[in-house]
XYZ file of C-alpha atoms in Angstrom:
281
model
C 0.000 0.000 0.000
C 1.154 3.013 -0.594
C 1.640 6.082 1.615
C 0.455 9.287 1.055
C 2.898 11.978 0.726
C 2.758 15.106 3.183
C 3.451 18.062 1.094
C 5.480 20.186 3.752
C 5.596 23.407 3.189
C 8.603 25.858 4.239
C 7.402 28.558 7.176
C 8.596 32.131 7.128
C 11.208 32.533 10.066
C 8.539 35.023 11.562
C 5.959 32.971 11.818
C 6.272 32.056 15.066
C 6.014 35.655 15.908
C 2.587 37.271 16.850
C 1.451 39.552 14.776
C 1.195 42.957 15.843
C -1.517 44.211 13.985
C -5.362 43.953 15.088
C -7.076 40.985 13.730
C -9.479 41.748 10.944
C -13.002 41.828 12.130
C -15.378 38.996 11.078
C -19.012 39.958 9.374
C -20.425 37.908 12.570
C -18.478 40.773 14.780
C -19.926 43.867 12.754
C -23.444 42.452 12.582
C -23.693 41.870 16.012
C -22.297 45.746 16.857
C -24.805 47.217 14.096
C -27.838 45.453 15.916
C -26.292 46.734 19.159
C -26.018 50.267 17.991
C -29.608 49.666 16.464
C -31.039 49.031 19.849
C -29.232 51.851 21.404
C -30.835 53.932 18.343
C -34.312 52.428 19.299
C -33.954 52.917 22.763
C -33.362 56.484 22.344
C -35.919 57.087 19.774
C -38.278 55.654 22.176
C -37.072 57.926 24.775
C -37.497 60.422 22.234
C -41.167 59.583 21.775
C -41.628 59.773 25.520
C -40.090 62.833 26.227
C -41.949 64.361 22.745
C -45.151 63.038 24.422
C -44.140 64.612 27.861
C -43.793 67.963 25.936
C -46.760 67.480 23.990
C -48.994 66.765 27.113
C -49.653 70.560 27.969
C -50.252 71.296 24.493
C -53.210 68.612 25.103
C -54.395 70.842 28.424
C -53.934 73.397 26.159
C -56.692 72.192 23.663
C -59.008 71.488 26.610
C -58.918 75.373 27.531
C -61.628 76.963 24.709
C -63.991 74.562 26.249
C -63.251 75.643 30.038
C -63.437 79.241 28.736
C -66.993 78.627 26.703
C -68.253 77.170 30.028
C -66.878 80.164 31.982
C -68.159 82.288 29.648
C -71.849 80.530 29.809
C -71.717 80.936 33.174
C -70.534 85.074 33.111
C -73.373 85.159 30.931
C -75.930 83.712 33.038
C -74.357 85.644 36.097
C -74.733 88.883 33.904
C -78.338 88.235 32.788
C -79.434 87.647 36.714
C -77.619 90.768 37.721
C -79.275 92.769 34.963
C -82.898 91.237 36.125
C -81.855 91.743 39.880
C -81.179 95.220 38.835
C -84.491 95.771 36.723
C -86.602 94.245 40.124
C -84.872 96.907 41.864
C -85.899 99.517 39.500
C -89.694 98.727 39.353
C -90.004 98.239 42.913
C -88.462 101.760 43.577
C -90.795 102.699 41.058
C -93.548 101.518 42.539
C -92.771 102.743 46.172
C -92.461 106.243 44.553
C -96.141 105.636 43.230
C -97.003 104.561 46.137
C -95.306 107.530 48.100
C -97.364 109.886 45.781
C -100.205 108.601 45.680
C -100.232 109.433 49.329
C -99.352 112.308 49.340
C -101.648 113.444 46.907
C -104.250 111.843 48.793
C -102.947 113.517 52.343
C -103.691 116.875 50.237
C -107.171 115.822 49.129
C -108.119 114.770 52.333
C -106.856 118.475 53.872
C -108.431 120.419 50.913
C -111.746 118.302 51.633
C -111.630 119.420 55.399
C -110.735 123.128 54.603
C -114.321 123.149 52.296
C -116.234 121.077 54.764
C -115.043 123.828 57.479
C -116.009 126.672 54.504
C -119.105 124.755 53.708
C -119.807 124.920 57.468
C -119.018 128.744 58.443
C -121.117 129.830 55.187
C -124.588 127.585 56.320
C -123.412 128.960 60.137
C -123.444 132.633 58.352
C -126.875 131.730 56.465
C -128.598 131.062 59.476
C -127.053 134.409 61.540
C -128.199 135.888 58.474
C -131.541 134.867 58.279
C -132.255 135.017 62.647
C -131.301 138.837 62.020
C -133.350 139.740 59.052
C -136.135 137.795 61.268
C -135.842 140.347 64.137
C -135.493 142.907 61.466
C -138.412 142.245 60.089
C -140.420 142.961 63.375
C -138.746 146.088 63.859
C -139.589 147.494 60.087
C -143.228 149.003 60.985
C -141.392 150.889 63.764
C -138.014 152.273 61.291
C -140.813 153.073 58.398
C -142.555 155.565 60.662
C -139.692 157.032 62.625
C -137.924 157.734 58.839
C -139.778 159.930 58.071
C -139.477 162.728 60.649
C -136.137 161.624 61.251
C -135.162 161.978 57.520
C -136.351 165.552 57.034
C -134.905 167.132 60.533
C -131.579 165.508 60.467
C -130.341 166.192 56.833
C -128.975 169.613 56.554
C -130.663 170.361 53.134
C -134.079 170.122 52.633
C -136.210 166.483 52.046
C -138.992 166.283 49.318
C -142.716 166.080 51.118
C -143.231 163.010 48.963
C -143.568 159.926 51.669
C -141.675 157.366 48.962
C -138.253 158.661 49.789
C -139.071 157.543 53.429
C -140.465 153.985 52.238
C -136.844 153.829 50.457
C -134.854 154.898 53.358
C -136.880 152.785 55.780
C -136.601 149.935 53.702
C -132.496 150.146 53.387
C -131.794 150.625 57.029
C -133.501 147.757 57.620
C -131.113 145.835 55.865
C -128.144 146.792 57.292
C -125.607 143.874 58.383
C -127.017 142.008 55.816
C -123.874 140.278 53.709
C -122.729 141.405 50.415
C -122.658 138.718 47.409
C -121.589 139.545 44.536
C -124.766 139.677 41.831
C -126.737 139.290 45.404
C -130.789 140.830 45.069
C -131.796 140.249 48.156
C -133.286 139.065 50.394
C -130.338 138.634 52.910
C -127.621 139.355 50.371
C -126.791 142.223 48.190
C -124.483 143.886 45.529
C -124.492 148.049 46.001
C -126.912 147.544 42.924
C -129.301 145.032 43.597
C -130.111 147.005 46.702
C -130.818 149.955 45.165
C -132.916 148.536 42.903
C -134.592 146.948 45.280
C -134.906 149.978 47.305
C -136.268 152.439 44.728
C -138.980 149.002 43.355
C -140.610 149.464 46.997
C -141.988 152.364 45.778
C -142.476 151.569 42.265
C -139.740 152.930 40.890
C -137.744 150.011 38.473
C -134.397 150.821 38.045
C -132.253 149.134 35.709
C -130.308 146.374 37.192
C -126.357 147.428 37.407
C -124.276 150.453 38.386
C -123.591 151.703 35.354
C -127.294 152.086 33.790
C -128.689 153.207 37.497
C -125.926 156.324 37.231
C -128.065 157.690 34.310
C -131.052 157.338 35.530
C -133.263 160.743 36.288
C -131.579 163.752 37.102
C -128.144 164.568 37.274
C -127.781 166.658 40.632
C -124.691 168.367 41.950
C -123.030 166.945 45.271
C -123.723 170.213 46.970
C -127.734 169.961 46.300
C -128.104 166.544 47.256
C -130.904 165.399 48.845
C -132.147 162.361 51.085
C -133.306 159.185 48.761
C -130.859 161.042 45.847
C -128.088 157.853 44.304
C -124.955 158.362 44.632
C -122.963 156.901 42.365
C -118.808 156.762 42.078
C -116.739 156.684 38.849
C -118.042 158.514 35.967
C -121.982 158.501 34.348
C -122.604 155.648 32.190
C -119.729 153.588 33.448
C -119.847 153.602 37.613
C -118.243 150.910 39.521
C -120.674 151.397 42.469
C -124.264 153.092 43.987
C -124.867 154.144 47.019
C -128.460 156.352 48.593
C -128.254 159.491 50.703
C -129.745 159.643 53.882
C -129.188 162.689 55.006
C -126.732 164.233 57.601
C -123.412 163.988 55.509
C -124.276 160.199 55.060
C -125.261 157.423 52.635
C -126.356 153.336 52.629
C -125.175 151.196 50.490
C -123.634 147.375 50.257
C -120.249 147.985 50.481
C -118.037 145.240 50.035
C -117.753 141.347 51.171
C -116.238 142.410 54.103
C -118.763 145.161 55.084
C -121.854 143.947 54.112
C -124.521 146.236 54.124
C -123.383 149.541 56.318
C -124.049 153.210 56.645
C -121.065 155.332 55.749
C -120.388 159.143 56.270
C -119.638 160.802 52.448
C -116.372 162.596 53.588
C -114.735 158.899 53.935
C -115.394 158.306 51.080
C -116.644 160.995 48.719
C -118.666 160.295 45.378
C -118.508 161.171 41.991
C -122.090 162.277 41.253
C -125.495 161.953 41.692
C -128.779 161.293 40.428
C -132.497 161.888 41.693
C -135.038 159.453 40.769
C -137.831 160.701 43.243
């Protein structure tokens, strides 16, 4: 049999010397560093992720806040609208207190005024019935006046009387309405105007006068102030437009219805001094 051969091959005189440079490095080597290094990459990009996500949380609160500030503005809005009612309640009840304070007031003031004419009512029905109790015992007395007149008339007037007995029926008649009240457009028979009692003075003895001042200073004869006589009308402002009438009685003095606060009176001429005079009788 034969034996196989050994080729033997001559070694370099440094081979048994290591070598100094690094060994080359295998595929096996590199693949296992790259998938190292890959899982270092991963790790970090996970890391990455998480930290992004960290970061990205308050951007996620962030989104959440228009809905917070929609329900806080719902709510301003509600608080608003009950403020704005609250303040409207307000309003109409101090509008209606006000009413209420004027209304009574007002009706304080009605309730006075109504008192002040009850009292008025009262002091003119307590007048009526003075009124009326004096022209009563007047009216007893007028029998007595109508025939003492007369003689009294012509002896106490410093110019002479007429003989005729109507001036006496007018002068009796007049004094015996003296503290009778003046009214205004008054004829009698408790209350006069100066004209209405002329008239009805002067109609006692048939005599009709017209009704006011003015007409009854025209009427019969114009006589001066120094020739007056007793029953003669006085009258003051001029003819055809006097203000008021008056009759002389004699003795420097004259009747008439003076005023509201006179009433019916016998004055003396030099008080108060007319304009002119007329004679009727």
């Amino acid at each position: 049999m034969r034996e196989s051969l050994i080729p033997v091959v001559p070694m370099s005189h440094t081979a048994h010397i290591r070598n100094h440079r690094k060994p080359r490095r295998n595929a096996s080597t590199l693949a296992m560093r790259a998938g190292v290094a890959g899982g270092v990459l991963s790790t970090l990009a996970v890391a990455g992720a998480a930290g992004s996500a960290n970061a990205a949380e308050p951007v996620t609160q962030t989104l959440e806040l228009p809905t917070l500030t929609a329900d806080l503005a719902t709510q301003l809005a509600q608080s608003a609208d009950a403020t704005q009612q609250a303040a409207a309640n307000y309003e109409l009840q101090a509008e209606r207190d006000a009413a209420a304070a004027k209304a009574a007031k007002q009706a304080k003031a009605d309730l006075a005024d109504a008192k002040k004419k009850a009292e008025a009512k009262k002091k003119a029905e307590d007048a009526r019935k003075t009124a009326a109790a004096q022209a009563a015992s007047r009216s007893s007395t007028r029998t007595v006046l109508s025939s003492s007149a007369g003689s009294s008339g012509s002896s106490s007037s410093s110019v002479s009387a007429p003989a005729s007995g109507s001036v006496a029926t007018v002068i009796a008649f007049l004094k015996a309405q003296v503290g009778d009240a003046y009214v205004m457009g008054g004829t009698g028979p408790n209350a006069w105007d100066c004209s209405g009692l002329v008239q009805a003075a002067f109609r006692q003895v048939g005599v009709d006068l017209p009704r006011v001042s003015q007409d009854q200073s025209t009427s019969g004869t114009p006589v001066s102030l120094s020739n007056i006589q007793v029953g003669d009308i006085l009258y003051w402002g001029s003819a055809g437009s006097a203000y008021h009438v008056g009759v002389y009685i004699g003795n420097g003095q004259y009747l008439d219805a003076a005023n509201p606060s006179k009433g019916v009176v016998i004055q003396n001429l030099s008080g108060y001094p007319a304009t002119g005079a007329v004679r009727v009788l």
